[in-house]
Coordinates of C-alpha atoms in Angstrom, one line a residue:
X335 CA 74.2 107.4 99.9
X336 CA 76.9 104.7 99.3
X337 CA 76.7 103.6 102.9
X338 CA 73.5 102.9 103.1
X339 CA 73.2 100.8 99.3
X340 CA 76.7 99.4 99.3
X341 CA 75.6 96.5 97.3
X342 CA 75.1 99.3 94.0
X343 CA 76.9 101.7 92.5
X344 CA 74.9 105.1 92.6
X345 CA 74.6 108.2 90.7
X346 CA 72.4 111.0 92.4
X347 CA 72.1 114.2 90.9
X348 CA 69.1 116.4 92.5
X349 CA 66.2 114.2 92.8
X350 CA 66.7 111.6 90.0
X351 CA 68.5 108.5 91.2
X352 CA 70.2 105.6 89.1
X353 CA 71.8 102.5 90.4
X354 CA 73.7 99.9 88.6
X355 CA 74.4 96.0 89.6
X356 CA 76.1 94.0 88.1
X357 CA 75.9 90.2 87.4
X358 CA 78.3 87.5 89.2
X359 CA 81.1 85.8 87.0
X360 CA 81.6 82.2 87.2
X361 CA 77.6 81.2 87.5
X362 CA 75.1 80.2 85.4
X363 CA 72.5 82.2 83.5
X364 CA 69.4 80.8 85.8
X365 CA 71.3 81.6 89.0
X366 CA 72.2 85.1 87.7
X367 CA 68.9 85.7 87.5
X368 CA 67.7 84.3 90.9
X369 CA 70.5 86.0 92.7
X370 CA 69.7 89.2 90.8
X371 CA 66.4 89.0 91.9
X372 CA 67.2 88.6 95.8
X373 CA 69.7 91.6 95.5
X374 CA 67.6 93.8 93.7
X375 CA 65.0 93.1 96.6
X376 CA 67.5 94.0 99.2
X377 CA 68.3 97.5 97.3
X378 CA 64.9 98.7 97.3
X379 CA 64.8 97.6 100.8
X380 CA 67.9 99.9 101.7
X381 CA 66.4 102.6 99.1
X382 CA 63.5 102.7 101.8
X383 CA 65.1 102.7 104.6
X384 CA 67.3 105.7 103.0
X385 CA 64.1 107.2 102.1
X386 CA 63.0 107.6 105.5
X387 CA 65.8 108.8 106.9
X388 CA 66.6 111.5 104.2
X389 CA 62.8 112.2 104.3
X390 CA 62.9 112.1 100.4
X391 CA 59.4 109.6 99.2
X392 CA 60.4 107.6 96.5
X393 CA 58.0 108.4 93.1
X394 CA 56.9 104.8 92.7
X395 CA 55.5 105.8 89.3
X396 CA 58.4 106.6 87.7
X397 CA 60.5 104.1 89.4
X398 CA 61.9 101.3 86.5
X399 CA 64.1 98.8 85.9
X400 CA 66.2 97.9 82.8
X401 CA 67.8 94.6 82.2
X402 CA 70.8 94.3 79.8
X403 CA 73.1 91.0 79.1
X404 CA 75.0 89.0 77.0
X405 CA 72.8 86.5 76.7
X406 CA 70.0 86.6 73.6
X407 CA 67.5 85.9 75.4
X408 CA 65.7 87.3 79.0
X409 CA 64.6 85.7 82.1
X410 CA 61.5 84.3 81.7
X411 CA 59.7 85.3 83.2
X412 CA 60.7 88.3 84.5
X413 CA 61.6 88.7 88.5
X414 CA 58.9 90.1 90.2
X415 CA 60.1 92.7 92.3
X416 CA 58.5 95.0 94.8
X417 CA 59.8 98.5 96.9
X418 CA 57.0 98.2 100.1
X419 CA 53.4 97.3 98.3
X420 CA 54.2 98.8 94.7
X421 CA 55.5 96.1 92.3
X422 CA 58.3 97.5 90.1
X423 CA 58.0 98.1 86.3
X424 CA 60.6 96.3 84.1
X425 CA 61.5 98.7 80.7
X426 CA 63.5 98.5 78.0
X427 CA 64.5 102.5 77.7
X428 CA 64.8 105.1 80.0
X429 CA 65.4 108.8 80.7
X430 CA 68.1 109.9 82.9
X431 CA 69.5 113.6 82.9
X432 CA 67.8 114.4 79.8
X433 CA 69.6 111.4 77.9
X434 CA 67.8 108.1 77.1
X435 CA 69.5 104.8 78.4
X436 CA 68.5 101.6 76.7
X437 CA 69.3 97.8 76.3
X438 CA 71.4 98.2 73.3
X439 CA 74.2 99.4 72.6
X440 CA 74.8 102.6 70.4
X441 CA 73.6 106.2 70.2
X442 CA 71.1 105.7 67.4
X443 CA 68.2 106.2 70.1
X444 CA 69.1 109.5 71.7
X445 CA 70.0 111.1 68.2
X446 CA 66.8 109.9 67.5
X447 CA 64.8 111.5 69.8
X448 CA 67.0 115.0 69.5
X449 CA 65.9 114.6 66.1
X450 CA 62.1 114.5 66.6
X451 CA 62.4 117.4 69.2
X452 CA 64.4 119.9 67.2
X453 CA 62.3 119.3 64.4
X454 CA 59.0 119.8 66.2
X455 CA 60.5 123.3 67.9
X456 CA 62.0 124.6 64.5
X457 CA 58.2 124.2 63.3
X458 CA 56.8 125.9 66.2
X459 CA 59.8 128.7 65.9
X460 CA 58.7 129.3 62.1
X461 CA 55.0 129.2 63.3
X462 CA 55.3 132.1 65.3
X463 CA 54.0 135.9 64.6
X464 CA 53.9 138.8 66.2
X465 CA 51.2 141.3 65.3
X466 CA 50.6 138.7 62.4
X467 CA 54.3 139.2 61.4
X468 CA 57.7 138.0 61.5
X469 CA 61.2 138.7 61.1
X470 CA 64.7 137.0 60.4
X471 CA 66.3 137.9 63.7
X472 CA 63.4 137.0 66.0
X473 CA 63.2 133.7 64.5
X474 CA 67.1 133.4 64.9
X475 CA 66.5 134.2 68.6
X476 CA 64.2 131.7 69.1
X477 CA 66.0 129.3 67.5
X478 CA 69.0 129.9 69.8
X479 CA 66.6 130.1 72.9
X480 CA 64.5 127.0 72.1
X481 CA 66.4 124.5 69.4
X482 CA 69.8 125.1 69.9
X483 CA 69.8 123.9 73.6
X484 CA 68.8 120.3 72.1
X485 CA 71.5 120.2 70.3
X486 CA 74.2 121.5 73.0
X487 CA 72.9 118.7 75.2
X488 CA 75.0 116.1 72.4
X489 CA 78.2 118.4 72.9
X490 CA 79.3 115.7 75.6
X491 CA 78.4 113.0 73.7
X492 CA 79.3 114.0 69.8
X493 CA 83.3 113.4 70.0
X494 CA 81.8 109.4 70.5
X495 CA 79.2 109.3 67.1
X496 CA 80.4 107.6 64.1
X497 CA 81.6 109.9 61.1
X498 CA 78.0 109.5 60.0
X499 CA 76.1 110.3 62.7
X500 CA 78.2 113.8 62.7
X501 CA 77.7 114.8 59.5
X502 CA 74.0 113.8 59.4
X503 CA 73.7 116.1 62.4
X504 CA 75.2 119.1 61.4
X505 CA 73.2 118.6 58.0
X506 CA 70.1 118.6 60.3
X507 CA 71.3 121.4 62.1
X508 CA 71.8 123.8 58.9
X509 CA 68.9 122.7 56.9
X510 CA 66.7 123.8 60.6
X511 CA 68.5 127.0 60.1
X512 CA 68.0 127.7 56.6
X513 CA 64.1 126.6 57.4
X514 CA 64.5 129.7 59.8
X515 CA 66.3 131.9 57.2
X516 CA 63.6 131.0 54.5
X517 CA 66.5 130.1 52.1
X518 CA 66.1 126.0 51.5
X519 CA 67.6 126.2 48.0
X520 CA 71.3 126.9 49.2
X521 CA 73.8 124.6 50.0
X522 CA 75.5 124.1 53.9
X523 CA 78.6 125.4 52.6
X524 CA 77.2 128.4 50.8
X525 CA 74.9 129.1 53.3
X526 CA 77.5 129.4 56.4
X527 CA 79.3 131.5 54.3
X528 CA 76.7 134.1 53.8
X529 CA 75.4 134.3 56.8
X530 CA 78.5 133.9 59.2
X531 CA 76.9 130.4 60.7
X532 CA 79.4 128.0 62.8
X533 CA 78.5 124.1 62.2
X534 CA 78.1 122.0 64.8
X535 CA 81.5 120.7 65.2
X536 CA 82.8 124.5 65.4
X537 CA 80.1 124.9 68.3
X538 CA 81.1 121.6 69.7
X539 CA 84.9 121.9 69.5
X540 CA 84.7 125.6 71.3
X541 CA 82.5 123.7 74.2
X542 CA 85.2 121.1 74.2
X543 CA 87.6 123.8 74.2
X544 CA 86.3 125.4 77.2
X545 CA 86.0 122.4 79.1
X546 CA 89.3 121.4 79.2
X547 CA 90.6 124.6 80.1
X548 CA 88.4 124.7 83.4
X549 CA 89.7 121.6 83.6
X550 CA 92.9 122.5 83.5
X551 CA 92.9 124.2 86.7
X552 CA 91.1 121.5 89.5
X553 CA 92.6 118.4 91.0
X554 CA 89.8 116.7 88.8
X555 CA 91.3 117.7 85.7
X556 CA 94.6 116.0 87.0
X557 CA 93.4 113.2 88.2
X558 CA 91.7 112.7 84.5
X559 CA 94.6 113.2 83.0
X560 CA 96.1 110.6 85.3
X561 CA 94.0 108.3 84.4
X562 CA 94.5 108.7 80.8
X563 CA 98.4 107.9 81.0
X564 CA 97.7 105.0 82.1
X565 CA 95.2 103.9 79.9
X566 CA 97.6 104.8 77.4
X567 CA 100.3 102.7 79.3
X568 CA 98.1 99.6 79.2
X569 CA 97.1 99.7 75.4
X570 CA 101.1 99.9 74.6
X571 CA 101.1 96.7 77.0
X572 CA 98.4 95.3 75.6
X573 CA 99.3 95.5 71.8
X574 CA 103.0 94.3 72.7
X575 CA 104.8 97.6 72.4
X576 CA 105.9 97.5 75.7
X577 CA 106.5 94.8 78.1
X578 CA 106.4 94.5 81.6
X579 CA 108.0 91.6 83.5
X580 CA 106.1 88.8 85.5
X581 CA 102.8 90.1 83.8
X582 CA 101.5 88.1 81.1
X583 CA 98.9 89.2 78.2
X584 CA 95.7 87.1 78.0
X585 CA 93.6 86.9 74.7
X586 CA 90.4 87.8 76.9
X587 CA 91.2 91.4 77.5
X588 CA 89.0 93.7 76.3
X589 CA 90.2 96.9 74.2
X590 CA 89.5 100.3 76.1
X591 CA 90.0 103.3 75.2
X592 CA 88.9 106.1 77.7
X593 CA 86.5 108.8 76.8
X594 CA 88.6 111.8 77.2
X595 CA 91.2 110.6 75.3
X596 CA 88.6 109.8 72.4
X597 CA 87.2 113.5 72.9
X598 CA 90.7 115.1 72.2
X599 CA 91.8 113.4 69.5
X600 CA 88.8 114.4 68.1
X601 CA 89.9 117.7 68.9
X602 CA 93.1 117.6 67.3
X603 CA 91.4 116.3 63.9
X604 CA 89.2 119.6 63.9
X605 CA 92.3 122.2 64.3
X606 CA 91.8 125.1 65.8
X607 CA 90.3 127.2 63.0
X608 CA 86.6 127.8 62.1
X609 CA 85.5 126.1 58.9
X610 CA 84.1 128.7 57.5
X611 CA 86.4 129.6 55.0
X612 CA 87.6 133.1 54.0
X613 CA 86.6 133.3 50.8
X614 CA 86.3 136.4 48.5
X615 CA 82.5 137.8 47.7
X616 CA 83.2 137.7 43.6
X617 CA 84.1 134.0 44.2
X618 CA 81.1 133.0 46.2
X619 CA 78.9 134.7 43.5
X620 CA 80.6 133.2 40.3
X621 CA 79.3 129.7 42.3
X622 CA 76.1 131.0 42.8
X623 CA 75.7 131.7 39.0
X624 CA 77.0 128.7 38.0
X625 CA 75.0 126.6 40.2
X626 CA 72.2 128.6 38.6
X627 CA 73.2 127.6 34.9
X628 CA 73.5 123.7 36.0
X629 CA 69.8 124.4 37.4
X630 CA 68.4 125.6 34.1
X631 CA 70.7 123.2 31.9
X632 CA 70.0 120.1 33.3
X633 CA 66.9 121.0 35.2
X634 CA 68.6 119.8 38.6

């Protein structure tokens, strides 16, 4: 596909299709925009002539396009741009591979979105009967069949979140379970103890885990970590730990640090244990008690 839309960089996986272009440097904002325009025209042009060839139709109805700048404001108005008769939509989100791509920055909108679907399913999951009954372990194997695959879609995404965004979602993820469990009135802590559950970052970190012992063993895998050296290289350049001659450091660089090295140093603040602790029965039940005597003390 590169041959035929060289003027884009392409991602194809299956049937979905997502192109990226990028602005010119050195021109103005109104000229951007007019030369975006005329090579957005000639991509859909190529996209049809791929089209035909490949004998894949395009779906003109779910075809979009996103626009995303510096700028604070957008073109105004917007190109008008067409592939054949059918004039293209312009958006400000959209859905690619399962994850939602927007004009801002940030990964508020996709947890979002997880966060409206698990809760929905975990409703549904609680909702269900068979023979006008239930049970613990059937709702546990729906949850596993139809939640938990919501949140496995973040595993390559939750080394990124903020601090915050990690513990909100693994408090999301054991208050679902405890709705699934029927006990509400127990804390996270107490209630992985009990009943053996992982968090999120145990799941994650053995997903992580996995992954980068597959990757281990492919030229991919080297080439990644490759890549990462060298990152790590330029960021000692870049902060003035190490020097290299005839190459001077300008104030516009931008900071970068790759994803992979993000992801396991991630890793190595988990460890490699579980955190559900050990603890002895007697001591878990004391805390129950006492938590018990706060309750009817205080009226907490």
């Amino acid at each position: 596909m590169a041959d035929f839309i060289p003027g884009a960089m392409s991602f194809f996986f299956a049937d979905d299709l997502a192109a990226v272009l990028a602005g010119q440097i050195g021109l103005k904002f109104t000229q951007q925009c007019v030369d975006l325009e005329r090579r957005l025209q000639m991509f859909f042009e190529q996209l049809e002539f791929y089209s035909i060839l490949a004998v894949q139709p395009i779906n003109y109805s779910k075809t979009q396009i996103m626009f995303t700048a510096r700028a604070i404001c957008y073109p105004n108005p917007m190109p008008q741009v067409k592939c054949g008769d059918n004039v293209i939509e312009w958006t400000s989100s959209f859905k690619y591979l399962g994850y939602w791509l927007t004009t801002k920055l940030g990964w508020g909108n996709v947890i979002g979105k997880t966060r409206v679907k698990v809760r929905q399913k975990t409703a549904l999951v609680n909702s269900f009967r068979v023979n006008g009954t239930s049970s613990t372990n059937l709702r546990r194997t729906l949850f596993s069949v139809f939640v938990l695959p919501y949140f496995t879609w973040l595993f390559g995404l939750y080394p990124l979140f903020t601090e915050t965004q990690r513990t909100d979602l693994n408090h999301l993820y054991f208050t679902l379970l405890k709705r699934i469990f029927w006990c509400q009135c127990w804390d996270d802590f107490v209630f992985s103890y009990i009943y053996n559950e992982k968090s999120l970052d145990d799941l994650c970190f053995g997903y992580w885990g996995k992954y980068a012992k597959a990757l281990s063993k492919t030229r991919d895998g080297f080439l990644l970590v490759e890549q990462s050296e060298l990152n790590a290289h330029r960021s000692a350049w870049q902060s003035g730990a190490q020097r290299i001659r005839c190459l001077y450091r300008s104030k516009r660089f931008v900071s970068h640090s790759d994803v992979l090295g993000q992801v396991f140093n991630w890793m190595a603040t988990q460890g490699s244990s579980d955190s559900v602790v050990a603890h002895k029965e007697e001591d878990i039940l004391s805390l129950l008690c006492f938590q018990k005597v706060l309750h009817k003390e205080f009226g907490a």
